[in-house]
Coordinates of C-alpha atoms in Angstrom, one line a residue:
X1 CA 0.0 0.0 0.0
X2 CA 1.4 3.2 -0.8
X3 CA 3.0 5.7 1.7
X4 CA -0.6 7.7 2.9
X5 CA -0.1 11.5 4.1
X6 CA -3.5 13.0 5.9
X7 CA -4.0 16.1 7.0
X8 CA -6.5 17.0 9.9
X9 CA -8.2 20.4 9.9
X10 CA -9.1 21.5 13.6
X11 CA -12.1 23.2 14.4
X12 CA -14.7 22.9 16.5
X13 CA -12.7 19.7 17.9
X14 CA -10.1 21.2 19.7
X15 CA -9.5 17.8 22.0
X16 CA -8.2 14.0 22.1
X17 CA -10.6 12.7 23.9
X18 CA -13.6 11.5 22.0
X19 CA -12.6 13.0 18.6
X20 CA -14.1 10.5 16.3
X21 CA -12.5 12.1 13.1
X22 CA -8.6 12.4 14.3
X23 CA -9.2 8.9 16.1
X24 CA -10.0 7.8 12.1
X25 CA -7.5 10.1 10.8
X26 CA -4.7 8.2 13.3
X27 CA -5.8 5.2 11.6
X28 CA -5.4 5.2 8.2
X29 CA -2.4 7.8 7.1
X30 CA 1.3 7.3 7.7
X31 CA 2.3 10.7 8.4
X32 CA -0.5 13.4 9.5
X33 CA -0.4 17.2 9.7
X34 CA -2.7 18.6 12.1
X35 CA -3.5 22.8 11.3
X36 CA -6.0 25.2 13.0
X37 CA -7.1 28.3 10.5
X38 CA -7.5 31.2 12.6
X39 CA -11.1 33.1 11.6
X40 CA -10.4 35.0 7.6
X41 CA -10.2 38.6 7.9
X42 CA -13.2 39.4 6.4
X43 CA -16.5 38.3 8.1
X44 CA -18.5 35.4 6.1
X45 CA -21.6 38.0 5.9
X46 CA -22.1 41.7 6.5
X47 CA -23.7 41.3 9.3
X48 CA -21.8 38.4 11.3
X49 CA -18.9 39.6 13.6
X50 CA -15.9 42.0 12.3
X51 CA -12.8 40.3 12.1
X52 CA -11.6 41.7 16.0
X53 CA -12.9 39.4 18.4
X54 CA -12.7 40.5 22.1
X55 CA -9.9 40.0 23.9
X56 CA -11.6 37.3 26.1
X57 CA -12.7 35.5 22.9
X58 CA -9.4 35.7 21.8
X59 CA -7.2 34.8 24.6
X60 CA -9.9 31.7 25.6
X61 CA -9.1 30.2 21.9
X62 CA -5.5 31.4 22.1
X63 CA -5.2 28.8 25.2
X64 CA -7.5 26.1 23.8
X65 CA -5.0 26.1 20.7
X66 CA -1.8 26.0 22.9
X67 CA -3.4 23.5 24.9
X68 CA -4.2 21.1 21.8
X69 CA -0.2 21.8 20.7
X70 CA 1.0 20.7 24.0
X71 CA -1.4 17.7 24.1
X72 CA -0.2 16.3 20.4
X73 CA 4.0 17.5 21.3
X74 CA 3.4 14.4 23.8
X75 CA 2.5 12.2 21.0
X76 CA 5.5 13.5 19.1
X77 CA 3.1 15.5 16.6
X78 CA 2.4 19.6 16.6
X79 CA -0.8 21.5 15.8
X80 CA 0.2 24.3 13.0
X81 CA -1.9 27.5 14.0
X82 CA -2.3 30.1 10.7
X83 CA -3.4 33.5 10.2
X84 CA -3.6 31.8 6.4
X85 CA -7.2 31.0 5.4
X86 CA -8.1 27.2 4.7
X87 CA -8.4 28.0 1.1
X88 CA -5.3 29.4 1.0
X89 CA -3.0 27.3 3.0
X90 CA -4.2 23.9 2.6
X91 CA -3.7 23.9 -1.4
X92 CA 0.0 24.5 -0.7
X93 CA 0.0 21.9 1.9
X94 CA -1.4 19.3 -0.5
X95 CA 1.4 20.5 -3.4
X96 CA 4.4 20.3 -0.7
X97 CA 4.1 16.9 1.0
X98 CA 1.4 14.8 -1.3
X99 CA -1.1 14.7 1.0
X100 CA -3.7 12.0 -0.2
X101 CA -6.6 12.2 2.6
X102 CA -8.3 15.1 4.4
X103 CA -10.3 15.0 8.0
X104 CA -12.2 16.6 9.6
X105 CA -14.9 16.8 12.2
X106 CA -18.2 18.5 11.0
X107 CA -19.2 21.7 11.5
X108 CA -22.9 23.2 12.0
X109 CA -21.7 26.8 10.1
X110 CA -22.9 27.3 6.6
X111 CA -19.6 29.1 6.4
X112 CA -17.5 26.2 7.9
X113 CA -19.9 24.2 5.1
X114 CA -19.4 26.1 2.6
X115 CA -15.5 26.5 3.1
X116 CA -15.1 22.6 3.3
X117 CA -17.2 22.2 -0.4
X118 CA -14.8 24.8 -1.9
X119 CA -11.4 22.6 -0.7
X120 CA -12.8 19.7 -2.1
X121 CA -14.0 20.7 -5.1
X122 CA -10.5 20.8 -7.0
X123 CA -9.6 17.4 -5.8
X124 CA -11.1 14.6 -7.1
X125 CA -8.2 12.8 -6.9
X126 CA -8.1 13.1 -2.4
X127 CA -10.3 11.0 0.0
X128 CA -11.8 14.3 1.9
X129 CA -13.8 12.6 5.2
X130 CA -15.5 14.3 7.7
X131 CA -17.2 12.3 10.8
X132 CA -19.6 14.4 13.5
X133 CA -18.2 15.1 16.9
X134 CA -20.3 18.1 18.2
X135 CA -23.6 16.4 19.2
X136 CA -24.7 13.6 20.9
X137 CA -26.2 11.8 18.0
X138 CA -25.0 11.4 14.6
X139 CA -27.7 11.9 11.7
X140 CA -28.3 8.6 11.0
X141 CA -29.4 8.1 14.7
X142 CA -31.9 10.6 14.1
X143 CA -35.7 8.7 13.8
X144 CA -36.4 11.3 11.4
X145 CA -34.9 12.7 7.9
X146 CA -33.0 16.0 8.5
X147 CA -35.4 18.1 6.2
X148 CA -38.5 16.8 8.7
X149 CA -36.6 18.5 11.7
X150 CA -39.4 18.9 14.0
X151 CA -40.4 22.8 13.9
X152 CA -40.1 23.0 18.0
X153 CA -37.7 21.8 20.4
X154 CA -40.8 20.1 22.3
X155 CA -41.8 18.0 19.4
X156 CA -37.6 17.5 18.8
X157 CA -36.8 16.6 22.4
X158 CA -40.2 13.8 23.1
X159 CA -38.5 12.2 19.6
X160 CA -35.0 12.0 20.5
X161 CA -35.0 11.7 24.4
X162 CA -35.3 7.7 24.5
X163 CA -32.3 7.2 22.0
X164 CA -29.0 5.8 23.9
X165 CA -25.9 7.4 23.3
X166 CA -23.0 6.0 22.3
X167 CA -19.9 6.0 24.9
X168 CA -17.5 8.4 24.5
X169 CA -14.2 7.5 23.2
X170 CA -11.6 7.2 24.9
X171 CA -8.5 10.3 24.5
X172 CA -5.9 9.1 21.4
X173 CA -2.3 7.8 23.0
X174 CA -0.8 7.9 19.4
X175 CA -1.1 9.8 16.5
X176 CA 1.1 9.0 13.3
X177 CA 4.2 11.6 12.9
X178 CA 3.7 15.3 11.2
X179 CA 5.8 15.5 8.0
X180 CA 6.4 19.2 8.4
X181 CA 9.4 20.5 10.4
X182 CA 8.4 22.6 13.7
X183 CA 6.8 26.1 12.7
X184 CA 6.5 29.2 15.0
X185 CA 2.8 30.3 15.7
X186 CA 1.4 33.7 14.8
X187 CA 2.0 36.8 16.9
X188 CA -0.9 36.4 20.1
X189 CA -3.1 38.9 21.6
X190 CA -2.0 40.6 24.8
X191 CA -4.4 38.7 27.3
X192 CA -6.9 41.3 28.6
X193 CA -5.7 43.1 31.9
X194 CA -8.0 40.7 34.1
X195 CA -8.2 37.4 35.9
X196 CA -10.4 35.5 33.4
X197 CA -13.2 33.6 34.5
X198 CA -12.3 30.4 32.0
X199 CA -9.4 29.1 30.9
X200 CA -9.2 27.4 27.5
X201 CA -8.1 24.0 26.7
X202 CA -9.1 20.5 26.8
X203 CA -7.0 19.6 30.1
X204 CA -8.9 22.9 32.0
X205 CA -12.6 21.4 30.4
X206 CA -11.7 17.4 31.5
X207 CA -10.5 19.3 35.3
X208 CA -13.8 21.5 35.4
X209 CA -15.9 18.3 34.4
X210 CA -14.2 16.3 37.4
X211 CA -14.8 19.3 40.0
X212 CA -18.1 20.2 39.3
X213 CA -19.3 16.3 39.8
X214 CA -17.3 16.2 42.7
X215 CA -19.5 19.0 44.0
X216 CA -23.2 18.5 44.7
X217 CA -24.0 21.4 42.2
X218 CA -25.6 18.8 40.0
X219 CA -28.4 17.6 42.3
X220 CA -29.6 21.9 43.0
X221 CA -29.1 23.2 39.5
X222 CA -32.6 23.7 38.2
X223 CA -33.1 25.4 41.6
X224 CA -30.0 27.9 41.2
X225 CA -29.4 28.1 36.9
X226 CA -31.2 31.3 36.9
X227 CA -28.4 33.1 38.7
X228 CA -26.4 36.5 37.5
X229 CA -23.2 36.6 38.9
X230 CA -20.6 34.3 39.7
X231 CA -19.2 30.2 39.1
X232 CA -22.0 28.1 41.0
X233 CA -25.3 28.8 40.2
X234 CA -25.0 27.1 37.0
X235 CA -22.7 24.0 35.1
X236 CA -20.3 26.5 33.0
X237 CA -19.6 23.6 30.7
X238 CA -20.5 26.2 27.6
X239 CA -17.1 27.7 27.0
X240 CA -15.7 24.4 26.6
X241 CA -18.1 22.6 24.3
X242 CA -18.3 25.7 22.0
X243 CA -14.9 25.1 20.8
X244 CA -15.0 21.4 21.3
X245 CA -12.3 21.2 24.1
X246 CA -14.7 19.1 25.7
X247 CA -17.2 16.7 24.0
X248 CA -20.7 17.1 24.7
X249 CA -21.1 13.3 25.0
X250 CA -18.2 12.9 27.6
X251 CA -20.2 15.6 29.7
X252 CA -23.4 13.0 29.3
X253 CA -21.4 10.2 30.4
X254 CA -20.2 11.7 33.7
X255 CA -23.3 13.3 34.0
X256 CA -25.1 9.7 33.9
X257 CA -22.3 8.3 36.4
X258 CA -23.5 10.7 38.5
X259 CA -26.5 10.0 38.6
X260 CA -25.8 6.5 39.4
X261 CA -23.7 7.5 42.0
X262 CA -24.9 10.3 43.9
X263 CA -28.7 10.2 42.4
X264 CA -30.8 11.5 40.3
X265 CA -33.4 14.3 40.3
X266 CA -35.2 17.3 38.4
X267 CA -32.1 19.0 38.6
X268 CA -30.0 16.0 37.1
X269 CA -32.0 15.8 34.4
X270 CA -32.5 19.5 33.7
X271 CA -29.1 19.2 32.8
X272 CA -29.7 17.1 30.3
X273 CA -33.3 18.7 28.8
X274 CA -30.8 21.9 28.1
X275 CA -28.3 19.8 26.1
X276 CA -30.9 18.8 24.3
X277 CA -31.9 22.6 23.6
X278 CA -28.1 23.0 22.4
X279 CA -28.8 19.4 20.2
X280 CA -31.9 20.8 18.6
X281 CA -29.7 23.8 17.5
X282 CA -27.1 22.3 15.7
X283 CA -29.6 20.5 13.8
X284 CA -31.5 23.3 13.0
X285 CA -28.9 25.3 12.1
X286 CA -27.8 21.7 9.6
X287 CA -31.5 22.1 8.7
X288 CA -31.4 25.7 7.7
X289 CA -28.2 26.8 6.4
X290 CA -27.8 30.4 5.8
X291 CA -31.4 30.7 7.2
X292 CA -29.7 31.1 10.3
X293 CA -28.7 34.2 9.4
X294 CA -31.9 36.0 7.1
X295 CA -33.9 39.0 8.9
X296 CA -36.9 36.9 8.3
X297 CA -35.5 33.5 9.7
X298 CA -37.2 30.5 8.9
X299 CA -40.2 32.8 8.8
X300 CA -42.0 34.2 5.8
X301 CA -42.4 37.8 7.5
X302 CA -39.7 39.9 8.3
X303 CA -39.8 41.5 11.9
X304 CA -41.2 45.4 12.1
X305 CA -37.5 46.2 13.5
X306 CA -34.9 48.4 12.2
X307 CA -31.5 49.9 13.2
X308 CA -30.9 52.6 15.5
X309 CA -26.8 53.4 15.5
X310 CA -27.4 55.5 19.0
X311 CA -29.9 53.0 20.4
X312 CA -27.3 50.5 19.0
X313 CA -24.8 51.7 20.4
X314 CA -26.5 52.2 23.8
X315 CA -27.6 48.3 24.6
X316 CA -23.7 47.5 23.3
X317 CA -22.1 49.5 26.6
X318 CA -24.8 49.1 28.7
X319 CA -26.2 52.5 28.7
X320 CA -29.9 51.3 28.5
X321 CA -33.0 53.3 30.4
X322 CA -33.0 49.4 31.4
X323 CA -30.4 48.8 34.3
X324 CA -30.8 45.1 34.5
X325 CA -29.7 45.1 31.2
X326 CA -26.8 47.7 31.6
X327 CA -25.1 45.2 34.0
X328 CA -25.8 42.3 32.0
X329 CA -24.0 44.3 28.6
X330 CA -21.1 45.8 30.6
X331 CA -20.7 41.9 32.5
X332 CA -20.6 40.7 29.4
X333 CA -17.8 43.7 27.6
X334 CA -15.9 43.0 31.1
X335 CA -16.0 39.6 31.2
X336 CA -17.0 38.0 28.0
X337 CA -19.4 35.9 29.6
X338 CA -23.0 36.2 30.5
X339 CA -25.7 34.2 32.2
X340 CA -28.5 32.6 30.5
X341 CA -31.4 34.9 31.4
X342 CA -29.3 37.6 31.2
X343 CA -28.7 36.6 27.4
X344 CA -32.8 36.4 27.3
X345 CA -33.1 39.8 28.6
X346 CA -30.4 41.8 26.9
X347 CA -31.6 40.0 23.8
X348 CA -35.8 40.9 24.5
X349 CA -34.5 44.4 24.9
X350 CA -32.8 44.7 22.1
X351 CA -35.4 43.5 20.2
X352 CA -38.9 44.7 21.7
X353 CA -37.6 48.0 23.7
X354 CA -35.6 49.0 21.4
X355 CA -36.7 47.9 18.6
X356 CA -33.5 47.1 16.6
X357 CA -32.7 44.4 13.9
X358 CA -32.0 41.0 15.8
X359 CA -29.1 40.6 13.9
X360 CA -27.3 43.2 15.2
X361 CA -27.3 42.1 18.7
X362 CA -26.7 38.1 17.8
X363 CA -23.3 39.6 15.9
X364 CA -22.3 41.5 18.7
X365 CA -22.5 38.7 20.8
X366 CA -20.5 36.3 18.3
X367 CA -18.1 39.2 18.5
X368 CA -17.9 39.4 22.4
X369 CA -18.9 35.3 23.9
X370 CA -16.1 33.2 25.0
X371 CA -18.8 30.7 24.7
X372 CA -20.0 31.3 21.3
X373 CA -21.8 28.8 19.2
X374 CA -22.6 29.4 15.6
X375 CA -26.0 27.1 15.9
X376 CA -27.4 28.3 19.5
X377 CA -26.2 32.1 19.2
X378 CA -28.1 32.9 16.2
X379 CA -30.7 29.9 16.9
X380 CA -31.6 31.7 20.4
X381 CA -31.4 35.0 18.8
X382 CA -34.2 33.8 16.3
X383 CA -36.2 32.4 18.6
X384 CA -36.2 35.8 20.6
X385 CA -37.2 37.6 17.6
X386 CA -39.8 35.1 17.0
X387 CA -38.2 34.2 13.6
X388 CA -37.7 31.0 14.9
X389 CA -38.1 27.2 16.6
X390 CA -41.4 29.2 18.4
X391 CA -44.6 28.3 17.7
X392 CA -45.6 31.0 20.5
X393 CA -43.7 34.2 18.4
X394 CA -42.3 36.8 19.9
X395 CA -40.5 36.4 23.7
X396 CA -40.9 39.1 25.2
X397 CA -39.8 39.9 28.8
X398 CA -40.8 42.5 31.5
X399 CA -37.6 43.7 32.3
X400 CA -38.6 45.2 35.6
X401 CA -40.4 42.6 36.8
X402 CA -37.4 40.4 36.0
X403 CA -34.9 42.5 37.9
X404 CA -37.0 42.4 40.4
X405 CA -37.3 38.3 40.9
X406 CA -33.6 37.7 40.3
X407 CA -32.0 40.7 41.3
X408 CA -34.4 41.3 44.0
X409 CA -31.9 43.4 46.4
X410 CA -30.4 45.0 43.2
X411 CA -26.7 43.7 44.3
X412 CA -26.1 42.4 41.0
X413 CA -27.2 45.9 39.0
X414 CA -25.1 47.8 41.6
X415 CA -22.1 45.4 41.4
X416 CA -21.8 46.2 37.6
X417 CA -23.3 50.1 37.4
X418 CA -26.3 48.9 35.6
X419 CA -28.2 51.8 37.5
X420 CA -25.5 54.5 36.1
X421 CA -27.1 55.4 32.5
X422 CA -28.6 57.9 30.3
X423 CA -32.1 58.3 31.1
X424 CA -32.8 59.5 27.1
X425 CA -32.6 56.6 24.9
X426 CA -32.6 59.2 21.8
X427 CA -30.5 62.0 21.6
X428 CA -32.2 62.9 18.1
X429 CA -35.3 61.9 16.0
X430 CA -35.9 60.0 12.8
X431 CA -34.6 62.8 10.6
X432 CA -31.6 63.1 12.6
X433 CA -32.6 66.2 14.1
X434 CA -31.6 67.2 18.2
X435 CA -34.1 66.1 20.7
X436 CA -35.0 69.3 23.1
X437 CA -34.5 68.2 26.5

């Protein structure tokens, strides 16, 4: 059999331990070369995120990354990180060392998608394989055809809830050896001047996966996951499983031990009910493509919203007549993380109050989440708009009446200046012309 050179494209996959594709990859090349594309400079629509990410964003991927490099320099391999896009760099790989196979794990992005058609397309003549690893059930384990996605999570979840899932595998103890000599990595990001609330990498997900079952956390959650502020009130698993450092079905598998263990209860399996959420949305956004990102959704109708650069503006720093939603946006631009509710919140403000275009605020958040993910960012953001997986429509939230049952001594708004703002949420009118005050 001839001398076989893969090459595996990182992703959303940034682990060893149950990555399907690089396990399959290990198996059937002679040599591998294992590359992570940094984002391309220009965004994949006009209204996704600008090429800056925050800092947080950026330092929680630089560590992932340097994480994964240190993981493979163990197994005598090296994980090439470069500013280069995929369509760029890869070509050249393939001309220098004859690669004959390319991996990868899939990818709910139409972008990702789309990219990963392009590479192919030249090379008839190169075994291209990808293999899911960022849900807990493949496709074919679905009991219904991907264009019959149910049009709710309710109708999704009762369907899919009974299906086993398949253990995890276990984390790769060899890899076959890189072909390319050692490279330096691209210039990093100064780290934000902060302690961060995450660190990235697969050896930080696995150690925050052993803690938090060590803890009793699991048995309270549903009681505490509406929290604000701080590590315990809910899993924190998000920033990990957004980049893949940790795999959604190792999370299951401790989450079932567990249960076996310690017990199980509402709480236990709320856990659960929200991965499932996070399941739906990967499918939907396989289901839907670039749907995911149209003003009108999977709707017909477009939403009566516009865009307000002042009011815009406003939400982004937290400068709202809204303080719940002030501290929430200026937790978020501190921190780069934010709460569930609080995403609800900032998101029905943005939307109903102020009455911008949805798509504004689910790009600002791509921009700004250490935890972003392509499928339940914009999925949420649809669904909050009521261009989405709601059969109900529009979500919309009193936001007094919200700070008021989970901020009920206002702690959390004074903690982050929420109650520091402009009362006037216009400065001028529709024709640009000064509003008397």
């Amino acid at each position: 059999m001839p001398h076989q050179v893969g090459l595996f494209l990182f992703k959303n996959d940034l682990r060893l331990h149950d990555n399907p594709a690089l396990a399959l990859a290990a198996a059937e090349v002679d040599q591998l070369i294992c590359i992570y594309c940094l984002e391309p400079k220009q965004p994949p629509s006009s209204l996704r995120a600008p090429s800056n990410l925050s800092p947080h964003r950026q330092e929680f991927l630089q560590q992932s990354l340097l994480d994964l490099h240190h993981s493979l320099e163990q197994l005598g391999q090296q994980l090439i990180v470069t500013s280069d896009p995929v369509l760029d760099i890869i070509p050249q790989l393939i001309t220098q060392h004859n690669i004959s196979r390319i991996y990868c794990s899939e990818h709910a992005g139409y972008h990702e998608q789309q990219t990963w058609q392009r590479l192919l397309k030249p090379y008839p003549f190169i075994v291209f394989k990808r293999t899911p690893s960022h849900t807990l059930f493949d496709q074919t384990e679905l009991p219904f055809q991907l264009s019959e996605l149910p049009d709710s999570f309710t109708k999704f979840r009762k369907l899919v809830e009974p299906l086993n899932i398949k253990a995890p595998l276990a984390a790769l103890t060899q890899l076959p050896p890189s072909p390319v000599s050692a490279m330096s990595w691209p210039q990093q990001t100064p780290p934000p001047a902060h302690v961060p609330l995450f660190e990235g990498g697969e050896q930080h997900g696995l150690a925050h996966l052993e803690r938090y079952f060590k803890s009793k956390l699991a048995s309270s959650y549903k009681d505490t996951r509406n929290g604000l502020d701080g590590m315990d009130y809910s899993t924190k698993f998000s920033p990990w499983l957004a980049n893949g450092s940790l795999s959604v079905r190792q999370l299951v598998h401790s989450l079932r031990n567990y249960e076996r263990s310690v017990g199980a209860n509402d709480s236990t399996y709320w856990i659960y009910f929200e991965l499932l959420w996070r399941e739906y949305y990967q499918f939907y956004a396989h289901r839907h493509g670039k749907r995911l990102f149209d003003f009108s959704g999977i709707k017909t109708s477009k939403p009566a919203t516009s865009f307000y650069p002042e009011r815009f503006q406003k939400w982004c720093h937290g400068n709202t007549p809204y303080p719940i939603v002030n501290a929430c946006m200026k937790q978020l631009n501190s921190s780069g993380y934010m709460s569930n509710r609080g995403r609800q919140l900032v998101a029905s403000c943005f939307v109903h109050e102020l009455g911008l275009n949805w798509r504004y605020g689910a790009a600002y958040m791509e921009q700004q989440l250490i935890d972003y993910d392509v499928a339940s960012n914009w999925g949420n953001w649809q669904y909050l708009a009521g261009v989405g997986a709601d059969p109900r429509g529009h979500r919309r939230f009193d936001l007094i009446k919200q700070g008021q049952i989970y901020d009920p001594k206002g702690s959390f708004i004074k903690h982050w200046g929420g109650d520091q703002y402009d009362a006037a949420l216009d400065s001028v009118d529709a024709a640009d012309w000064p509003i008397s005050r």
